[in-house]
Amino acid sequence: EIHPMTSANPVSGGTLTPYLAFKDAGRAIAFYREAFGAKEKYRLADKSGKIGHAEIAIGDALMMLADEWPDFGAISAQTLGGCPILLHLSVANVDAFVEHAVKAGATLLRPVKDEFYGDRAATIAEDRLDAPKLWRARQHDAPGSLCHSRCGRP
């Protein structure tokens, strides 16, 4: 049985999709494309180029974004004075991913390391954009990790 608050057939992405507002959503899309390999799926802009709605895919995850539209409650982290959100991204090779993101302009806040709970992870910030949004990149159950060896994996 499906819970009444979820959809068995979401229109786009999964049941929960992040939606972020930026002072310059076009710049954010370009950064995500360069740093994270994002693919732009959709963009709706007015005649001036201001983005009313866009969708990008990072791996199999969908993220929606737009320029600031205060009348609709879309307010950027820059306007708010910061962003309390940490976006968690699962990747196949966290070392290569983080190295690529840093070369594309992300700031390394917490270096890649093996965590006690089995992930190999790092924290980066996208501070080239409005206000830093934090990303936690992780490789789950990395070979050689405590969890990996506990579970009897080589």
mmCIF file with all atom_site columns, C-alpha atoms in Angstrom:
data_model
loop_
_atom_site.group_PDB
_atom_site.id
_atom_site.type_symbol
_atom_site.label_atom_id
_atom_site.label_alt_id
_atom_site.label_comp_id
_atom_site.label_asym_id
_atom_site.label_entity_id
_atom_site.label_seq_id
_atom_site.pdbx_PDB_ins_code
_atom_site.Cartn_x
_atom_site.Cartn_y
_atom_site.Cartn_z
_atom_site.occupancy
_atom_site.B_iso_or_equiv
_atom_site.pdbx_formal_charge
_atom_site.auth_seq_id
_atom_site.auth_comp_id
_atom_site.auth_asym_id
_atom_site.auth_atom_id
_atom_site.pdbx_PDB_model_num
ATOM 1   C CA . GLU A 1 1   ? 0.000  0.000  0.000   1.00 0.00 ? 1   GLU A CA 1
ATOM 2   C CA . ILE A 1 2   ? 1.252  3.471  -0.867  1.00 0.00 ? 2   ILE A CA 1
ATOM 3   C CA . HIS A 1 3   ? 1.244  6.155  1.799   1.00 0.00 ? 3   HIS A CA 1
ATOM 4   C CA . PRO A 1 4   ? -1.163 8.943  0.786   1.00 0.00 ? 4   PRO A CA 1
ATOM 5   C CA . MET A 1 5   ? 1.591  11.565 1.020   1.00 0.00 ? 5   MET A CA 1
ATOM 6   C CA . THR A 1 6   ? 3.804  9.888  -1.581  1.00 0.00 ? 6   THR A CA 1
ATOM 7   C CA . SER A 1 7   ? 3.434  9.336  -5.278  1.00 0.00 ? 7   SER A CA 1
ATOM 8   C CA . ALA A 1 8   ? 3.847  5.996  -6.989  1.00 0.00 ? 8   ALA A CA 1
ATOM 9   C CA . ASN A 1 9   ? 4.549  7.819  -10.250 1.00 0.00 ? 9   ASN A CA 1
ATOM 10  C CA . PRO A 1 10  ? 6.350  11.107 -9.596  1.00 0.00 ? 10  PRO A CA 1
ATOM 11  C CA . VAL A 1 11  ? 6.305  13.598 -12.450 1.00 0.00 ? 11  VAL A CA 1
ATOM 12  C CA . SER A 1 12  ? 10.063 14.102 -12.287 1.00 0.00 ? 12  SER A CA 1
ATOM 13  C CA . GLY A 1 13  ? 12.748 12.628 -10.084 1.00 0.00 ? 13  GLY A CA 1
ATOM 14  C CA . GLY A 1 14  ? 11.939 10.811 -6.880  1.00 0.00 ? 14  GLY A CA 1
ATOM 15  C CA . THR A 1 15  ? 9.386  11.479 -4.201  1.00 0.00 ? 15  THR A CA 1
ATOM 16  C CA . LEU A 1 16  ? 11.529 14.259 -2.701  1.00 0.00 ? 16  LEU A CA 1
ATOM 17  C CA . THR A 1 17  ? 13.450 16.666 -4.945  1.00 0.00 ? 17  THR A CA 1
ATOM 18  C CA . PRO A 1 18  ? 15.567 19.595 -3.726  1.00 0.00 ? 18  PRO A CA 1
ATOM 19  C CA . TYR A 1 19  ? 14.603 22.990 -5.164  1.00 0.00 ? 19  TYR A CA 1
ATOM 20  C CA . LEU A 1 20  ? 17.195 25.752 -4.748  1.00 0.00 ? 20  LEU A CA 1
ATOM 21  C CA . ALA A 1 21  ? 16.943 29.473 -5.539  1.00 0.00 ? 21  ALA A CA 1
ATOM 22  C CA . PHE A 1 22  ? 19.934 31.546 -6.699  1.00 0.00 ? 22  PHE A CA 1
ATOM 23  C CA . LYS A 1 23  ? 20.746 35.144 -7.576  1.00 0.00 ? 23  LYS A CA 1
ATOM 24  C CA . ASP A 1 24  ? 22.090 33.675 -10.841 1.00 0.00 ? 24  ASP A CA 1
ATOM 25  C CA . ALA A 1 25  ? 20.688 30.202 -11.544 1.00 0.00 ? 25  ALA A CA 1
ATOM 26  C CA . GLY A 1 26  ? 22.388 30.084 -14.957 1.00 0.00 ? 26  GLY A CA 1
ATOM 27  C CA . ARG A 1 27  ? 25.759 30.412 -13.268 1.00 0.00 ? 27  ARG A CA 1
ATOM 28  C CA . ALA A 1 28  ? 24.800 27.664 -10.801 1.00 0.00 ? 28  ALA A CA 1
ATOM 29  C CA . ILE A 1 29  ? 23.823 25.336 -13.650 1.00 0.00 ? 29  ILE A CA 1
ATOM 30  C CA . ALA A 1 30  ? 27.157 26.001 -15.369 1.00 0.00 ? 30  ALA A CA 1
ATOM 31  C CA . PHE A 1 31  ? 29.039 25.280 -12.118 1.00 0.00 ? 31  PHE A CA 1
ATOM 32  C CA . TYR A 1 32  ? 27.123 22.041 -11.463 1.00 0.00 ? 32  TYR A CA 1
ATOM 33  C CA . ARG A 1 33  ? 27.769 20.960 -15.048 1.00 0.00 ? 33  ARG A CA 1
ATOM 34  C CA . GLU A 1 34  ? 31.514 21.624 -14.723 1.00 0.00 ? 34  GLU A CA 1
ATOM 35  C CA . ALA A 1 35  ? 32.055 20.415 -11.147 1.00 0.00 ? 35  ALA A CA 1
ATOM 36  C CA . PHE A 1 36  ? 29.548 17.566 -10.810 1.00 0.00 ? 36  PHE A CA 1
ATOM 37  C CA . GLY A 1 37  ? 28.824 16.500 -14.400 1.00 0.00 ? 37  GLY A CA 1
ATOM 38  C CA . ALA A 1 38  ? 25.216 17.721 -14.185 1.00 0.00 ? 38  ALA A CA 1
ATOM 39  C CA . LYS A 1 39  ? 22.997 17.423 -17.238 1.00 0.00 ? 39  LYS A CA 1
ATOM 40  C CA . GLU A 1 40  ? 20.489 20.196 -17.839 1.00 0.00 ? 40  GLU A CA 1
ATOM 41  C CA . LYS A 1 41  ? 17.084 18.632 -18.465 1.00 0.00 ? 41  LYS A CA 1
ATOM 42  C CA . TYR A 1 42  ? 14.843 21.685 -18.687 1.00 0.00 ? 42  TYR A CA 1
ATOM 43  C CA . ARG A 1 43  ? 14.994 25.480 -18.509 1.00 0.00 ? 43  ARG A CA 1
ATOM 44  C CA . LEU A 1 44  ? 12.167 28.018 -18.510 1.00 0.00 ? 44  LEU A CA 1
ATOM 45  C CA . ALA A 1 45  ? 13.349 31.630 -18.698 1.00 0.00 ? 45  ALA A CA 1
ATOM 46  C CA . ASP A 1 46  ? 11.710 34.973 -19.348 1.00 0.00 ? 46  ASP A CA 1
ATOM 47  C CA . LYS A 1 47  ? 12.783 37.341 -22.165 1.00 0.00 ? 47  LYS A CA 1
ATOM 48  C CA . SER A 1 48  ? 15.544 38.837 -19.999 1.00 0.00 ? 48  SER A CA 1
ATOM 49  C CA . GLY A 1 49  ? 17.023 35.359 -19.372 1.00 0.00 ? 49  GLY A CA 1
ATOM 50  C CA . LYS A 1 50  ? 15.885 35.164 -15.750 1.00 0.00 ? 50  LYS A CA 1
ATOM 51  C CA . ILE A 1 51  ? 15.254 31.507 -14.964 1.00 0.00 ? 51  ILE A CA 1
ATOM 52  C CA . GLY A 1 52  ? 11.807 30.742 -13.594 1.00 0.00 ? 52  GLY A CA 1
ATOM 53  C CA . HIS A 1 53  ? 12.427 27.003 -13.396 1.00 0.00 ? 53  HIS A CA 1
ATOM 54  C CA . ALA A 1 54  ? 15.195 24.603 -14.401 1.00 0.00 ? 54  ALA A CA 1
ATOM 55  C CA . GLU A 1 55  ? 15.912 20.955 -13.796 1.00 0.00 ? 55  GLU A CA 1
ATOM 56  C CA . ILE A 1 56  ? 19.303 19.262 -13.743 1.00 0.00 ? 56  ILE A CA 1
ATOM 57  C CA . ALA A 1 57  ? 20.311 15.662 -13.184 1.00 0.00 ? 57  ALA A CA 1
ATOM 58  C CA . ILE A 1 58  ? 23.378 14.738 -11.166 1.00 0.00 ? 58  ILE A CA 1
ATOM 59  C CA . GLY A 1 59  ? 23.734 11.009 -11.642 1.00 0.00 ? 59  GLY A CA 1
ATOM 60  C CA . ASP A 1 60  ? 20.248 9.588  -11.130 1.00 0.00 ? 60  ASP A CA 1
ATOM 61  C CA . ALA A 1 61  ? 19.127 12.454 -8.857  1.00 0.00 ? 61  ALA A CA 1
ATOM 62  C CA . LEU A 1 62  ? 17.047 15.393 -10.022 1.00 0.00 ? 62  LEU A CA 1
ATOM 63  C CA . MET A 1 63  ? 17.491 18.898 -8.645  1.00 0.00 ? 63  MET A CA 1
ATOM 64  C CA . MET A 1 64  ? 15.286 21.860 -9.475  1.00 0.00 ? 64  MET A CA 1
ATOM 65  C CA . LEU A 1 65  ? 16.502 25.437 -9.369  1.00 0.00 ? 65  LEU A CA 1
ATOM 66  C CA . ALA A 1 66  ? 15.517 28.966 -10.309 1.00 0.00 ? 66  ALA A CA 1
ATOM 67  C CA . ASP A 1 67  ? 16.588 32.543 -10.007 1.00 0.00 ? 67  ASP A CA 1
ATOM 68  C CA . GLU A 1 68  ? 15.238 34.442 -7.026  1.00 0.00 ? 68  GLU A CA 1
ATOM 69  C CA . TRP A 1 69  ? 11.515 35.153 -7.236  1.00 0.00 ? 69  TRP A CA 1
ATOM 70  C CA . PRO A 1 70  ? 10.584 36.565 -3.797  1.00 0.00 ? 70  PRO A CA 1
ATOM 71  C CA . ASP A 1 71  ? 6.904  36.817 -4.762  1.00 0.00 ? 71  ASP A CA 1
ATOM 72  C CA . PHE A 1 72  ? 6.873  33.014 -4.993  1.00 0.00 ? 72  PHE A CA 1
ATOM 73  C CA . GLY A 1 73  ? 9.025  32.416 -1.914  1.00 0.00 ? 73  GLY A CA 1
ATOM 74  C CA . ALA A 1 74  ? 12.137 31.582 -3.978  1.00 0.00 ? 74  ALA A CA 1
ATOM 75  C CA . ILE A 1 75  ? 14.858 33.385 -2.029  1.00 0.00 ? 75  ILE A CA 1
ATOM 76  C CA . SER A 1 76  ? 18.560 32.744 -2.498  1.00 0.00 ? 76  SER A CA 1
ATOM 77  C CA . ALA A 1 77  ? 21.015 31.800 0.226   1.00 0.00 ? 77  ALA A CA 1
ATOM 78  C CA . GLN A 1 78  ? 22.841 35.083 -0.460  1.00 0.00 ? 78  GLN A CA 1
ATOM 79  C CA . THR A 1 79  ? 19.721 37.105 0.362   1.00 0.00 ? 79  THR A CA 1
ATOM 80  C CA . LEU A 1 80  ? 19.174 35.015 3.501   1.00 0.00 ? 80  LEU A CA 1
ATOM 81  C CA . GLY A 1 81  ? 22.801 35.399 4.609   1.00 0.00 ? 81  GLY A CA 1
ATOM 82  C CA . GLY A 1 82  ? 23.770 31.735 4.285   1.00 0.00 ? 82  GLY A CA 1
ATOM 83  C CA . CYS A 1 83  ? 22.441 28.270 3.647   1.00 0.00 ? 83  CYS A CA 1
ATOM 84  C CA . PRO A 1 84  ? 21.744 25.699 6.396   1.00 0.00 ? 84  PRO A CA 1
ATOM 85  C CA . ILE A 1 85  ? 21.441 22.807 3.936   1.00 0.00 ? 85  ILE A CA 1
ATOM 86  C CA . LEU A 1 86  ? 23.981 20.047 3.375   1.00 0.00 ? 86  LEU A CA 1
ATOM 87  C CA . LEU A 1 87  ? 23.399 18.096 0.165   1.00 0.00 ? 87  LEU A CA 1
ATOM 88  C CA . HIS A 1 88  ? 24.608 14.493 0.345   1.00 0.00 ? 88  HIS A CA 1
ATOM 89  C CA . LEU A 1 89  ? 25.927 13.020 -2.902  1.00 0.00 ? 89  LEU A CA 1
ATOM 90  C CA . SER A 1 90  ? 26.857 9.351  -3.357  1.00 0.00 ? 90  SER A CA 1
ATOM 91  C CA . VAL A 1 91  ? 29.630 8.755  -5.891  1.00 0.00 ? 91  VAL A CA 1
ATOM 92  C CA . ALA A 1 92  ? 31.602 5.749  -7.148  1.00 0.00 ? 92  ALA A CA 1
ATOM 93  C CA . ASN A 1 93  ? 35.049 7.287  -6.518  1.00 0.00 ? 93  ASN A CA 1
ATOM 94  C CA . VAL A 1 94  ? 35.027 10.074 -3.944  1.00 0.00 ? 94  VAL A CA 1
ATOM 95  C CA . ASP A 1 95  ? 38.711 10.917 -4.386  1.00 0.00 ? 95  ASP A CA 1
ATOM 96  C CA . ALA A 1 96  ? 38.355 11.544 -8.121  1.00 0.00 ? 96  ALA A CA 1
ATOM 97  C CA . PHE A 1 97  ? 35.027 13.338 -7.666  1.00 0.00 ? 97  PHE A CA 1
ATOM 98  C CA . VAL A 1 98  ? 36.362 15.756 -5.047  1.00 0.00 ? 98  VAL A CA 1
ATOM 99  C CA . GLU A 1 99  ? 39.550 16.421 -7.020  1.00 0.00 ? 99  GLU A CA 1
ATOM 100 C CA . HIS A 1 100 ? 37.472 17.284 -10.097 1.00 0.00 ? 100 HIS A CA 1
ATOM 101 C CA . ALA A 1 101 ? 35.043 19.500 -8.127  1.00 0.00 ? 101 ALA A CA 1
ATOM 102 C CA . VAL A 1 102 ? 37.918 21.440 -6.520  1.00 0.00 ? 102 VAL A CA 1
ATOM 103 C CA . LYS A 1 103 ? 39.527 21.989 -9.945  1.00 0.00 ? 103 LYS A CA 1
ATOM 104 C CA . ALA A 1 104 ? 36.147 23.335 -11.114 1.00 0.00 ? 104 ALA A CA 1
ATOM 105 C CA . GLY A 1 105 ? 36.110 25.865 -8.260  1.00 0.00 ? 105 GLY A CA 1
ATOM 106 C CA . ALA A 1 106 ? 34.627 24.098 -5.224  1.00 0.00 ? 106 ALA A CA 1
ATOM 107 C CA . THR A 1 107 ? 36.362 24.697 -1.903  1.00 0.00 ? 107 THR A CA 1
ATOM 108 C CA . LEU A 1 108 ? 37.540 21.703 0.093   1.00 0.00 ? 108 LEU A CA 1
ATOM 109 C CA . LEU A 1 109 ? 36.312 22.111 3.667   1.00 0.00 ? 109 LEU A CA 1
ATOM 110 C CA . ARG A 1 110 ? 36.938 18.603 4.961   1.00 0.00 ? 110 ARG A CA 1
ATOM 111 C CA . PRO A 1 111 ? 39.426 16.377 3.116   1.00 0.00 ? 111 PRO A CA 1
ATOM 112 C CA . VAL A 1 112 ? 38.567 12.920 1.847   1.00 0.00 ? 112 VAL A CA 1
ATOM 113 C CA . LYS A 1 113 ? 39.025 10.347 4.581   1.00 0.00 ? 113 LYS A CA 1
ATOM 114 C CA . ASP A 1 114 ? 37.832 6.932  5.642   1.00 0.00 ? 114 ASP A CA 1
ATOM 115 C CA . GLU A 1 115 ? 35.065 7.316  8.207   1.00 0.00 ? 115 GLU A CA 1
ATOM 116 C CA . PHE A 1 116 ? 34.499 4.833  11.051  1.00 0.00 ? 116 PHE A CA 1
ATOM 117 C CA . TYR A 1 117 ? 31.002 4.039  9.743   1.00 0.00 ? 117 TYR A CA 1
ATOM 118 C CA . GLY A 1 118 ? 32.258 2.722  6.405   1.00 0.00 ? 118 GLY A CA 1
ATOM 119 C CA . ASP A 1 119 ? 32.095 5.685  4.068   1.00 0.00 ? 119 ASP A CA 1
ATOM 120 C CA . ARG A 1 120 ? 35.021 7.449  2.464   1.00 0.00 ? 120 ARG A CA 1
ATOM 121 C CA . ALA A 1 121 ? 33.851 11.054 2.464   1.00 0.00 ? 121 ALA A CA 1
ATOM 122 C CA . ALA A 1 122 ? 34.682 14.750 2.116   1.00 0.00 ? 122 ALA A CA 1
ATOM 123 C CA . THR A 1 123 ? 32.854 18.067 2.451   1.00 0.00 ? 123 THR A CA 1
ATOM 124 C CA . ILE A 1 124 ? 33.091 20.783 -0.194  1.00 0.00 ? 124 ILE A CA 1
ATOM 125 C CA . ALA A 1 125 ? 31.471 24.186 -0.636  1.00 0.00 ? 125 ALA A CA 1
ATOM 126 C CA . GLU A 1 126 ? 30.294 25.800 -3.842  1.00 0.00 ? 126 GLU A CA 1
ATOM 127 C CA . ASP A 1 127 ? 31.304 29.277 -2.725  1.00 0.00 ? 127 ASP A CA 1
ATOM 128 C CA . ARG A 1 128 ? 31.708 30.625 -6.267  1.00 0.00 ? 128 ARG A CA 1
ATOM 129 C CA . LEU A 1 129 ? 27.931 30.956 -6.281  1.00 0.00 ? 129 LEU A CA 1
ATOM 130 C CA . ASP A 1 130 ? 25.541 33.092 -4.183  1.00 0.00 ? 130 ASP A CA 1
ATOM 131 C CA . ALA A 1 131 ? 26.480 31.832 -0.735  1.00 0.00 ? 131 ALA A CA 1
ATOM 132 C CA . PRO A 1 132 ? 28.237 28.598 0.132   1.00 0.00 ? 132 PRO A CA 1
ATOM 133 C CA . LYS A 1 133 ? 26.096 25.520 -0.111  1.00 0.00 ? 133 LYS A CA 1
ATOM 134 C CA . LEU A 1 134 ? 27.726 22.497 1.445   1.00 0.00 ? 134 LEU A CA 1
ATOM 135 C CA . TRP A 1 135 ? 28.048 19.166 -0.313  1.00 0.00 ? 135 TRP A CA 1
ATOM 136 C CA . ARG A 1 136 ? 29.048 15.940 1.380   1.00 0.00 ? 136 ARG A CA 1
ATOM 137 C CA . ALA A 1 137 ? 30.480 13.565 -1.219  1.00 0.00 ? 137 ALA A CA 1
ATOM 138 C CA . ARG A 1 138 ? 30.746 9.974  -0.132  1.00 0.00 ? 138 ARG A CA 1
ATOM 139 C CA . GLN A 1 139 ? 31.683 6.558  -1.388  1.00 0.00 ? 139 GLN A CA 1
ATOM 140 C CA . HIS A 1 140 ? 29.627 4.092  0.642   1.00 0.00 ? 140 HIS A CA 1
ATOM 141 C CA . ASP A 1 141 ? 31.201 1.016  2.172   1.00 0.00 ? 141 ASP A CA 1
ATOM 142 C CA . ALA A 1 142 ? 34.617 1.822  0.694   1.00 0.00 ? 142 ALA A CA 1
ATOM 143 C CA . PRO A 1 143 ? 37.068 -1.081 0.334   1.00 0.00 ? 143 PRO A CA 1
ATOM 144 C CA . GLY A 1 144 ? 39.300 -1.321 3.408   1.00 0.00 ? 144 GLY A CA 1
ATOM 145 C CA . SER A 1 145 ? 36.870 0.591  5.644   1.00 0.00 ? 145 SER A CA 1
ATOM 146 C CA . LEU A 1 146 ? 35.935 -0.658 9.103   1.00 0.00 ? 146 LEU A CA 1
ATOM 147 C CA . CYS A 1 147 ? 32.371 -1.443 7.988   1.00 0.00 ? 147 CYS A CA 1
ATOM 148 C CA . HIS A 1 148 ? 33.650 -3.182 4.880   1.00 0.00 ? 148 HIS A CA 1
ATOM 149 C CA . SER A 1 149 ? 35.952 -5.443 6.890   1.00 0.00 ? 149 SER A CA 1
ATOM 150 C CA . ARG A 1 150 ? 33.323 -6.006 9.605   1.00 0.00 ? 150 ARG A CA 1
ATOM 151 C CA . CYS A 1 151 ? 30.929 -7.282 7.005   1.00 0.00 ? 151 CYS A CA 1
ATOM 152 C CA . GLY A 1 152 ? 33.503 -9.848 5.879   1.00 0.00 ? 152 GLY A CA 1
ATOM 153 C CA . ARG A 1 153 ? 34.307 -8.099 2.611   1.00 0.00 ? 153 ARG A CA 1
ATOM 154 C CA . PRO A 1 154 ? 37.913 -7.914 1.372   1.00 0.00 ? 154 PRO A CA 1
#
